């Protein structure tokens, strides 16, 4: 959401929030604004604190310091059942002793939604998640992907201000995962709901997010749109974590170049020189590894530009885009 | 046809492996059902004298004798009364403990779990003697509560361990999801955790109920003469050397067990019981 202007108020604010576990792990001084209708993803390696932050928003963890607000109201002291958030976990979301209908109706009954209205909304929601006809089934009769759809449906039926998703698709097969993420984008756009999504899969994050928060070891490394983060990673960690990147040491710092920014040519006019070690054709493009001194540089080249190149050829590389990390910012 | 009864021919016909299986099964059946068959014969015998393998005369004489005794009906009533009250009390006391043990991993948790076995590890009679002394001080001797407490000592292990296993198998997320959609902690427990643990709890209830129905030593020590349950009465009958009446009593006591097991057979599987005995 690059066009956000200052007069739009954030839906969710995390203000200088700190959560420490007894053993010292946790997150510190977290600040994040999420705007209405925005899908923000927290992305980072395992153990970096993504779930911790999400659970503090949902009310499953007490915070030690700072504040969390929704529409300007602090929710930090509310128990989960009082918060206008809804959370979907990685697995075991559904109650196995209740039918799908009962699972969906449980929260609505607590809110005293009239029966007629409830039935109608449940039907509509089942249609939205493509699960019409499963009302009478029990969770154990559904596949993992179907169970997650029901879990998302159950959350959406309660019309939460913020939907929290903790790696909801990571237990699913690759193919279903891609399908589910497309559906999530569709539903999110249809309903205009605000979503905080957690994943350790950078491809998933790139595909679905308006903005990505890249985390490492309990701190935010960078917050930005997928394109900003891909094209202008501000730390070496981000550059390394998102997409593929070649790192080249120079006396004053590190140069980082994406494989697709490199092009091959004969002669000596390029930025780097070496010889081709391997050529792998991967569909419409080829991955070429070039030995330049001690370093191996990976280049992605269009198939039609590969004609005439062979392993062992002398080659010169030139690039259009690079990132430079001066020595002091290198970890 | 009868040639098959010759073991050697039978062995040839079915092969070594099958023969062994058959042999083991036969021994098992004799071992397991032999005494039961004997009990049945005893209970329905009218004349049964030593050298005969099978009673000379079958009939309901001893059933009439037992059922006509006034104390019998009161014993049956008391047995059920104690079993029901013991089960309900154990549920009320042990379920919260089981839940706590399942959910909170505090130091010394295993020790607490283990301590419930202690009452079953000591020789009972020593335990009861010391309890008896305490009972005199607390005026619990010969009281209803006193008997219930004695019964509970024996069954607490089941009521804590098995439901604890059942609660542990309810995932945190499932409880959290209930909180998330708006249920408070109590409602979450009632609508999600408890129903999911019901199979385990049912098994524990059966154990507790049957354990209480079966309890004799403790009741004999602290309940008699005010309270006489069926097993206590059996002690008296056996000490009168009336074997056939004893057999009738024994069968009468088996009936509630069988009825319970049939009613709840869906829940009482080896898995359900085993899940309670894992020290998670
Ligand atoms: N209940 C807890 N008690 C103590 N430490 C914890 C607890 N939960 C998480 N941690 C620690 O806090 C850190 C952050 O954990 P968190 O679960 O937030 O990571 P994550 O980013 O969600 O990782 P993953 O991708 O593996 O889910 C980790 O080092 C973890 O070991
Ligand atoms: Mg996590």
PDB file of C-alpha atoms and ligand atoms in Angstrom, chain A residues 46-52 55 90 166-167 198 200, ligand 2:
ATOM      1  CA  UNK A  46      12.179 -20.282  12.536  1.00  0.00           C
ATOM      2  CA  UNK A  47      12.392 -18.956  16.079  1.00  0.00           C
ATOM      3  CA  UNK A  48      12.632 -15.266  15.132  1.00  0.00           C
ATOM      4  CA  UNK A  49       9.500 -14.340  17.106  1.00  0.00           C
ATOM      5  CA  UNK A  50       6.719 -14.188  14.512  1.00  0.00           C
ATOM      6  CA  UNK A  51       4.320 -16.361  16.462  1.00  0.00           C
ATOM      7  CA  UNK A  52       5.183 -14.489  19.634  1.00  0.00           C
ATOM      8  CA  UNK A  55      -0.057 -14.265  19.930  1.00  0.00           C
ATOM      9  CA  UNK A  90      -1.191 -23.902  11.797  1.00  0.00           C
ATOM     10  CA  UNK A 166      -0.122 -18.209  11.901  1.00  0.00           C
ATOM     11  CA  UNK A 167       1.384 -20.262   9.075  1.00  0.00           C
ATOM     12  CA  UNK A 198       2.858 -15.154   9.547  1.00  0.00           C
ATOM     13  CA  UNK A 200       8.629 -18.483   7.005  1.00  0.00           C
TER      14      UNK A 200
HETATM   15 MG1  LIG C   2       5.683 -19.807  14.754  1.00  0.00          MG
END
